[in-house]
Amino acid sequence: MNKNDKELKDILINFEDDIKKIYESGKIKAPIHLSGNNEIQLINIFKKIKKNDWVLSSWRNHYHAILKGIPLELIKKEIVNGRSMGLNFKKYRFYSSSIVAGIIPIALGISKALKLKKSKSKVWVFIGDMTFETGIFSECYKYSINHKLPIKFVVEDNNMSTNTPTKKIWIKKSKIPKNVIYYKYKRKYPHHGTGSWVLF
Amino acid sequence: MGSILKMITYRKELIKSMNFLGKKKDTLFIGQSVSYSGNAIYNTLTGVPSKKKIEMPVFEDAQMGMSIGLALNGYVPISCYPRFDFLILAMNQLVNHLDKIRKMSRNEMKPKIIIRTSIGSKSPLNGGPQHTQDYTEIFKKILTEVKVVYLKNPKDIFKSFKEAYNNKNSYSYLFIEDADFYNIK
């Protein structure tokens, strides 16, 4: 890990530590889904993501938003205002949704528009391992490949959907296609909240 | 005689509206049977340039999501659902995403989509319970930001589509047509 990566890793961890403290003080009146333990993987993936690319994320979106280059204070303000589950910034081409797989068809449309406009930009879609198993992923992935759309899927596998273990419920997991980026990690925080009892 | 005239005018007004939208640089027509025949909506798109049409596989919810994505990048999609019964399959993207996206983005993201659907005809053939439902009132209740317009009078059709396209606030519209008014061959 070089010096820049180390600094970036610290920024990510410190940001979530800060949010954790604010949340535990009872000031955030909405659920938060903290990121953690996947800093290095994301730092490396985001090296390929350009400023004009779109990034689509889910309810666990803080790291993606930071690495997309959205100012920390702007992200923090939104989270403190109760909008952690749907951080959206048009200027930074960043959209997130709290509905499982909801971003995938939207990503398809964005990538279709980019292709029609002969843009060099891409769409990056960050999904969890349970989302990867859905039918809507399967359909949209097939469409994107067959239509050669500028879209890249990233599967972030923590083997958990809320607290349901993906592999146990599906019996086995589907094979990850070669052109899908995949990494595995163990989540640092619970599905939502910080693990501490908070009085609101 | 009066009702036949109404039907003819109804279809003519829809064709006129689509031709108007088809001339706009930023519009795209998306759906199943926009390029291939098979339903009443197709017959209203014959004057739209083929390069503006994106024929879809059967994946209704993905079509609505794609329409959102296209609209976020400057297009005005005319997203076609041949029957109201089929639009039910796109409820996730319509209700959870399109209808909430302004609120979720502090009004930064305002995709403008013109959705077309049609209540299936009951005459001369009745499509039965899965092909003829009218959910207009339910959609008016469930949608908070998307405007719902039931197209009853032919004289309102063109101005309604024109208003939807030109609306400065970039609202999305759901237009509900009645196939019994224009399903003539």
Coordinates of C-alpha atoms in Angstrom, one line a residue:
Chain A
M1 CA 0.0 0.0 0.0
N2 CA 1.5 3.4 -1.0
K3 CA 1.3 6.5 1.1
N4 CA -1.8 7.9 -0.8
D5 CA -3.7 4.7 -0.4
K6 CA -2.8 4.7 3.3
E7 CA -4.1 8.2 3.7
L8 CA -7.2 7.4 1.8
K9 CA -7.8 4.4 4.0
D10 CA -7.5 6.5 7.1
I11 CA -9.9 9.1 5.7
L12 CA -12.5 6.3 5.1
I13 CA -12.2 4.7 8.5
N14 CA -12.1 8.1 10.3
F15 CA -15.2 9.2 8.5
E16 CA -17.2 6.2 9.6
D17 CA -15.9 6.6 13.1
D18 CA -17.1 10.1 13.2
I19 CA -20.5 9.1 11.9
K20 CA -20.7 6.3 14.4
K21 CA -20.1 8.8 17.3
I22 CA -22.7 11.3 15.9
Y23 CA -25.2 8.4 15.5
E24 CA -24.6 7.1 19.1
S25 CA -25.2 10.6 20.4
G26 CA -28.8 10.3 19.0
K27 CA -28.5 13.1 16.5
I28 CA -29.2 11.1 13.4
K29 CA -32.8 10.2 13.3
A30 CA -32.6 7.6 10.5
P31 CA -30.9 4.3 10.0
I32 CA -27.2 4.3 8.9
H33 CA -25.4 1.4 7.2
L34 CA -21.7 1.9 7.9
S35 CA -18.9 0.6 5.7
G36 CA -15.8 -1.1 6.9
N37 CA -13.1 -3.8 6.3
N38 CA -13.3 -3.2 2.5
E39 CA -11.2 -0.1 2.2
I40 CA -8.3 -1.5 0.2
Q41 CA -10.5 -3.3 -2.3
L42 CA -12.5 -0.2 -2.9
I43 CA -9.5 2.1 -3.1
N44 CA -8.1 -0.1 -5.9
I45 CA -11.4 -0.4 -7.8
F46 CA -11.9 3.4 -7.7
K47 CA -8.5 4.0 -9.3
K48 CA -10.3 2.9 -12.5
I49 CA -13.3 5.1 -12.0
K50 CA -13.2 8.4 -13.8
K51 CA -14.7 11.7 -12.7
N52 CA -17.4 11.6 -15.4
D53 CA -18.3 8.0 -14.8
W54 CA -21.5 7.3 -12.9
V55 CA -21.4 5.4 -9.7
L56 CA -24.6 3.6 -8.4
S57 CA -24.7 2.3 -4.9
S58 CA -27.0 1.0 -2.3
W59 CA -28.0 1.7 1.4
R60 CA -24.3 1.0 2.3
N61 CA -22.9 3.9 0.3
H62 CA -20.6 6.1 2.4
Y63 CA -17.3 4.7 1.1
H64 CA -18.5 4.8 -2.5
A65 CA -19.6 8.4 -2.1
I66 CA -16.3 9.5 -0.6
L67 CA -14.2 7.7 -3.2
K68 CA -16.3 9.2 -6.0
G69 CA -14.9 12.5 -4.8
I70 CA -18.0 14.0 -3.2
P71 CA -16.8 16.4 -0.5
L72 CA -16.8 14.8 3.0
E73 CA -18.8 17.7 4.5
L74 CA -21.5 17.4 1.9
I75 CA -21.8 13.6 2.6
K76 CA -21.8 14.2 6.3
K77 CA -24.5 16.8 6.1
E78 CA -26.8 14.5 4.2
I79 CA -26.2 11.6 6.6
V80 CA -26.8 13.8 9.7
N81 CA -30.0 15.0 8.0
G82 CA -31.2 11.4 7.8
R83 CA -30.5 10.6 4.2
S84 CA -27.7 8.0 4.6
M85 CA -29.8 5.4 2.9
G86 CA -30.1 7.4 -0.3
L87 CA -27.1 9.6 -1.0
N88 CA -27.7 11.3 -4.3
F89 CA -25.6 13.9 -6.0
K90 CA -26.4 14.7 -9.6
K91 CA -23.3 16.9 -10.1
Y92 CA -21.1 14.0 -9.0
R93 CA -23.0 11.4 -11.0
F94 CA -23.8 9.4 -7.9
Y95 CA -27.1 7.7 -7.2
S96 CA -28.0 5.2 -4.5
S97 CA -31.2 3.3 -3.7
S98 CA -32.3 1.4 -0.6
I99 CA -34.4 -1.1 -2.6
V100 CA -32.4 -4.3 -3.4
A101 CA -31.4 -4.3 -7.0
G102 CA -33.2 -1.0 -7.7
I103 CA -30.2 0.7 -9.1
I104 CA -29.5 -2.0 -11.8
P105 CA -32.2 -1.1 -14.4
I106 CA -31.4 2.6 -13.8
A107 CA -27.7 1.9 -14.5
L108 CA -28.8 0.1 -17.6
G109 CA -30.6 3.2 -18.8
I110 CA -27.7 5.5 -18.0
S111 CA -25.3 3.3 -19.9
K112 CA -27.7 3.1 -22.8
A113 CA -27.8 7.0 -22.8
L114 CA -24.0 7.2 -22.6
K115 CA -23.7 4.8 -25.6
L116 CA -26.2 6.7 -27.6
K117 CA -24.4 9.9 -27.0
K118 CA -21.0 8.3 -27.9
S119 CA -19.7 9.2 -24.5
K120 CA -16.5 7.6 -23.1
S121 CA -17.9 7.4 -19.6
K122 CA -19.0 4.3 -17.9
V123 CA -21.5 3.3 -15.2
W124 CA -20.2 1.4 -12.1
V125 CA -22.8 -0.6 -10.2
F126 CA -22.0 -1.8 -6.7
I127 CA -24.2 -4.6 -5.5
G128 CA -24.1 -7.1 -2.7
D129 CA -24.0 -10.9 -3.0
M130 CA -27.8 -11.3 -2.4
T131 CA -28.5 -8.7 -5.1
F132 CA -26.2 -10.6 -7.4
E133 CA -28.5 -13.6 -7.1
T134 CA -31.7 -11.8 -8.1
G135 CA -33.5 -12.3 -11.4
I136 CA -33.4 -8.6 -12.2
F137 CA -29.5 -8.7 -12.0
S138 CA -29.6 -11.7 -14.3
E139 CA -31.8 -10.0 -16.9
C140 CA -30.0 -6.7 -16.8
Y141 CA -26.5 -8.2 -16.9
K142 CA -27.5 -10.3 -20.0
Y143 CA -29.0 -7.2 -21.7
S144 CA -25.9 -5.1 -20.9
I145 CA -23.5 -7.7 -22.3
N146 CA -25.5 -8.5 -25.4
H147 CA -26.0 -4.8 -26.2
K148 CA -22.3 -4.0 -25.3
L149 CA -23.3 -1.2 -22.9
P150 CA -20.6 0.7 -20.9
I151 CA -21.4 -0.7 -17.5
K152 CA -19.3 -2.5 -14.9
F153 CA -20.8 -4.5 -12.1
V154 CA -18.9 -4.9 -8.8
V155 CA -20.1 -7.6 -6.4
E156 CA -19.3 -6.9 -2.7
D157 CA -19.7 -10.2 -1.0
N158 CA -20.1 -10.2 2.8
N159 CA -22.4 -13.2 2.5
M160 CA -25.2 -11.3 4.3
S161 CA -28.5 -9.9 3.3
T162 CA -29.5 -7.9 6.4
N163 CA -28.7 -10.8 8.7
T164 CA -29.7 -13.6 6.3
P165 CA -26.7 -15.7 5.1
T166 CA -26.9 -15.7 1.3
K167 CA -25.2 -19.0 0.8
K168 CA -27.2 -20.9 3.3
I169 CA -30.5 -19.7 1.9
W170 CA -29.7 -20.3 -1.7
I171 CA -27.9 -23.5 -0.8
K172 CA -25.1 -22.4 -3.1
K173 CA -24.0 -19.2 -4.8
S174 CA -24.0 -18.5 -8.5
K175 CA -20.8 -18.3 -10.4
I176 CA -19.4 -14.8 -10.9
P177 CA -18.9 -14.0 -14.6
K178 CA -15.4 -13.1 -15.6
N179 CA -16.3 -9.5 -16.5
V180 CA -17.8 -8.8 -13.1
I181 CA -15.5 -7.5 -10.5
Y182 CA -15.8 -9.5 -7.2
Y183 CA -14.4 -9.2 -3.8
K184 CA -15.2 -10.8 -0.5
Y185 CA -15.0 -9.2 3.0
K186 CA -16.4 -9.6 6.4
R187 CA -18.5 -6.6 7.5
K188 CA -17.1 -4.5 10.4
Y189 CA -20.5 -3.1 11.6
P190 CA -23.9 -4.7 11.9
H191 CA -26.3 -4.4 9.0
H192 CA -27.5 -1.0 10.3
G193 CA -26.6 1.0 13.3
T194 CA -23.3 0.6 15.2
G195 CA -24.1 -2.3 17.5
S196 CA -24.5 -0.1 20.5
W197 CA -27.8 0.8 22.2
V198 CA -28.8 4.3 21.3
L199 CA -31.5 6.4 23.0
F200 CA -33.2 8.7 20.5
Chain B
M1 CA -72.0 7.2 -35.4
G2 CA -70.9 9.6 -32.7
S3 CA -68.8 7.0 -30.9
I4 CA -67.1 5.8 -34.1
L5 CA -66.1 9.4 -34.8
K6 CA -64.8 9.7 -31.3
M7 CA -62.7 6.6 -31.8
I8 CA -61.2 7.8 -35.0
T9 CA -60.5 11.2 -33.5
Y10 CA -59.0 9.6 -30.4
R11 CA -56.5 7.6 -32.4
K12 CA -55.8 10.5 -34.7
E13 CA -55.0 12.7 -31.8
L14 CA -52.7 10.1 -30.3
I15 CA -50.9 9.8 -33.7
K16 CA -50.6 13.6 -33.9
S17 CA -49.2 13.7 -30.3
M18 CA -46.6 11.0 -31.1
N19 CA -45.6 12.6 -34.3
F20 CA -45.1 15.9 -32.3
L21 CA -42.9 14.0 -29.7
G22 CA -41.1 12.1 -32.5
K23 CA -39.9 15.4 -34.0
K24 CA -38.1 16.4 -30.7
K25 CA -34.4 15.8 -30.6
D26 CA -34.3 14.4 -27.1
T27 CA -37.2 11.9 -27.2
L28 CA -36.9 8.2 -27.4
F29 CA -39.7 5.6 -27.6
I30 CA -39.1 2.6 -25.5
G31 CA -41.2 -0.6 -24.8
Q32 CA -42.3 -3.9 -26.2
S33 CA -44.1 -3.4 -29.6
V34 CA -42.8 0.0 -30.4
S35 CA -41.0 -1.3 -33.4
Y36 CA -43.0 -4.5 -34.0
S37 CA -46.7 -4.7 -34.3
G38 CA -48.9 -6.4 -31.7
N39 CA -50.8 -3.8 -29.8
A40 CA -52.8 -0.6 -30.2
I41 CA -50.0 1.7 -29.0
Y42 CA -47.8 0.4 -31.9
N43 CA -50.4 1.8 -34.4
T44 CA -49.9 5.3 -33.0
L45 CA -46.1 5.2 -33.5
T46 CA -46.0 4.6 -37.2
G47 CA -44.9 8.2 -37.9
V48 CA -42.1 8.1 -35.4
P49 CA -38.6 7.6 -36.9
S50 CA -37.4 4.0 -36.3
K51 CA -34.0 5.3 -35.0
K52 CA -35.9 6.8 -32.1
K53 CA -37.5 3.5 -31.0
I54 CA -35.9 1.1 -28.6
E55 CA -37.7 -2.2 -28.7
M56 CA -37.6 -4.0 -25.3
P57 CA -37.6 -7.5 -24.2
V58 CA -40.3 -8.4 -21.7
F59 CA -38.9 -6.9 -18.5
E60 CA -41.3 -4.2 -17.5
D61 CA -39.6 -3.1 -14.3
A62 CA -36.2 -2.9 -16.0
Q63 CA -37.8 -0.8 -18.8
M64 CA -39.0 1.7 -16.2
G65 CA -35.6 1.8 -14.6
M66 CA -34.0 2.2 -18.0
S67 CA -36.3 5.1 -18.7
I68 CA -35.2 6.7 -15.5
G69 CA -31.5 6.2 -16.4
L70 CA -32.1 7.6 -19.9
A71 CA -33.9 10.6 -18.5
L72 CA -31.1 11.3 -16.0
N73 CA -28.9 11.7 -19.0
G74 CA -31.0 14.2 -20.9
Y75 CA -33.4 12.1 -22.8
V76 CA -37.2 12.3 -22.6
P77 CA -38.3 8.6 -22.9
I78 CA -41.8 7.8 -24.0
S79 CA -42.1 4.5 -22.1
C80 CA -44.9 2.4 -23.5
Y81 CA -46.8 -0.3 -21.6
P82 CA -49.4 -1.8 -24.0
R83 CA -51.8 -2.7 -21.1
F84 CA -52.4 -1.4 -17.7
D85 CA -52.1 -4.9 -16.4
F86 CA -48.5 -5.0 -17.5
L87 CA -47.6 -1.8 -15.9
I88 CA -48.2 -3.5 -12.5
L89 CA -44.9 -5.3 -13.2
A90 CA -43.0 -2.0 -13.2
M91 CA -44.3 -0.8 -9.9
N92 CA -41.0 -1.0 -8.1
Q93 CA -39.2 1.4 -10.4
L94 CA -42.3 3.6 -10.8
V95 CA -43.3 3.9 -7.2
N96 CA -40.0 3.3 -5.2
H97 CA -37.7 5.1 -7.6
L98 CA -39.2 7.5 -10.2
D99 CA -41.8 8.8 -7.7
K100 CA -39.3 9.3 -4.9
I101 CA -36.2 10.4 -6.7
R102 CA -36.8 14.2 -6.3
K103 CA -37.3 13.8 -2.6
M104 CA -34.2 11.6 -2.4
S105 CA -32.0 14.0 -4.3
R106 CA -33.0 17.4 -2.8
N107 CA -34.7 18.1 -6.2
E108 CA -31.4 17.6 -8.1
M109 CA -32.6 14.6 -10.1
K110 CA -35.7 15.3 -12.0
P111 CA -36.1 12.7 -14.7
K112 CA -38.9 13.5 -17.2
I113 CA -40.6 10.4 -18.5
I114 CA -43.8 10.2 -20.4
I115 CA -45.4 6.8 -19.6
R116 CA -48.1 5.5 -21.8
T117 CA -50.4 2.7 -20.9
S118 CA -53.8 1.6 -22.1
I119 CA -56.8 -0.1 -20.5
G120 CA -57.4 -3.2 -22.6
S121 CA -60.4 -3.2 -24.8
K122 CA -63.5 -5.2 -24.0
S123 CA -65.0 -5.0 -27.4
P124 CA -65.3 -6.7 -29.8
L125 CA -63.1 -9.2 -27.9
N126 CA -62.9 -9.1 -24.1
G127 CA -59.4 -9.7 -22.9
G128 CA -60.6 -10.9 -19.5
P129 CA -59.4 -10.1 -15.9
Q130 CA -55.7 -10.0 -16.7
H131 CA -55.9 -7.8 -19.8
T132 CA -58.6 -5.2 -19.2
Q133 CA -58.2 -3.6 -15.8
D134 CA -58.4 0.1 -15.1
Y135 CA -56.2 1.0 -12.1
T136 CA -56.4 4.8 -12.6
E137 CA -57.7 5.7 -9.2
I138 CA -55.1 3.4 -7.4
F139 CA -52.3 5.0 -9.4
K140 CA -53.5 8.5 -8.5
K141 CA -53.3 7.5 -4.9
I142 CA -50.0 5.7 -4.9
L143 CA -48.1 8.2 -7.0
T144 CA -47.2 11.4 -5.2
E145 CA -45.0 13.2 -7.8
V146 CA -45.7 11.5 -11.1
K147 CA -48.8 13.1 -12.7
V148 CA -51.6 10.7 -13.6
V149 CA -53.8 11.7 -16.6
Y150 CA -56.7 9.6 -17.9
L151 CA -57.2 10.5 -21.5
K152 CA -60.9 10.5 -22.0
N153 CA -61.7 13.3 -24.5
P154 CA -59.9 13.4 -27.9
K155 CA -59.6 17.2 -27.7
D156 CA -57.4 16.9 -24.5
I157 CA -54.9 14.4 -25.9
F158 CA -52.6 16.6 -27.9
K159 CA -52.4 19.4 -25.4
S160 CA -51.8 17.0 -22.6
F161 CA -48.8 15.4 -24.3
K162 CA -47.5 18.8 -25.3
E163 CA -47.8 20.1 -21.7
A164 CA -46.1 17.0 -20.4
Y165 CA -43.2 17.4 -22.8
N166 CA -42.9 21.2 -22.2
N167 CA -43.4 21.2 -18.4
K168 CA -40.6 23.3 -16.9
N169 CA -40.6 21.5 -13.6
S170 CA -39.6 18.3 -15.4
Y171 CA -42.4 16.2 -13.9
S172 CA -43.0 12.7 -15.2
Y173 CA -46.5 11.8 -16.5
L174 CA -48.5 8.7 -16.7
F175 CA -51.0 8.8 -19.5
I176 CA -53.8 6.2 -19.4
E177 CA -55.6 5.6 -22.6
D178 CA -58.7 3.5 -23.2
A179 CA -58.2 1.0 -26.0
D180 CA -62.0 0.8 -26.5
F181 CA -61.8 4.4 -27.9
Y182 CA -59.2 3.7 -30.5
N183 CA -58.7 0.0 -31.2
I184 CA -60.0 0.1 -34.7
K185 CA -58.2 -1.4 -37.7

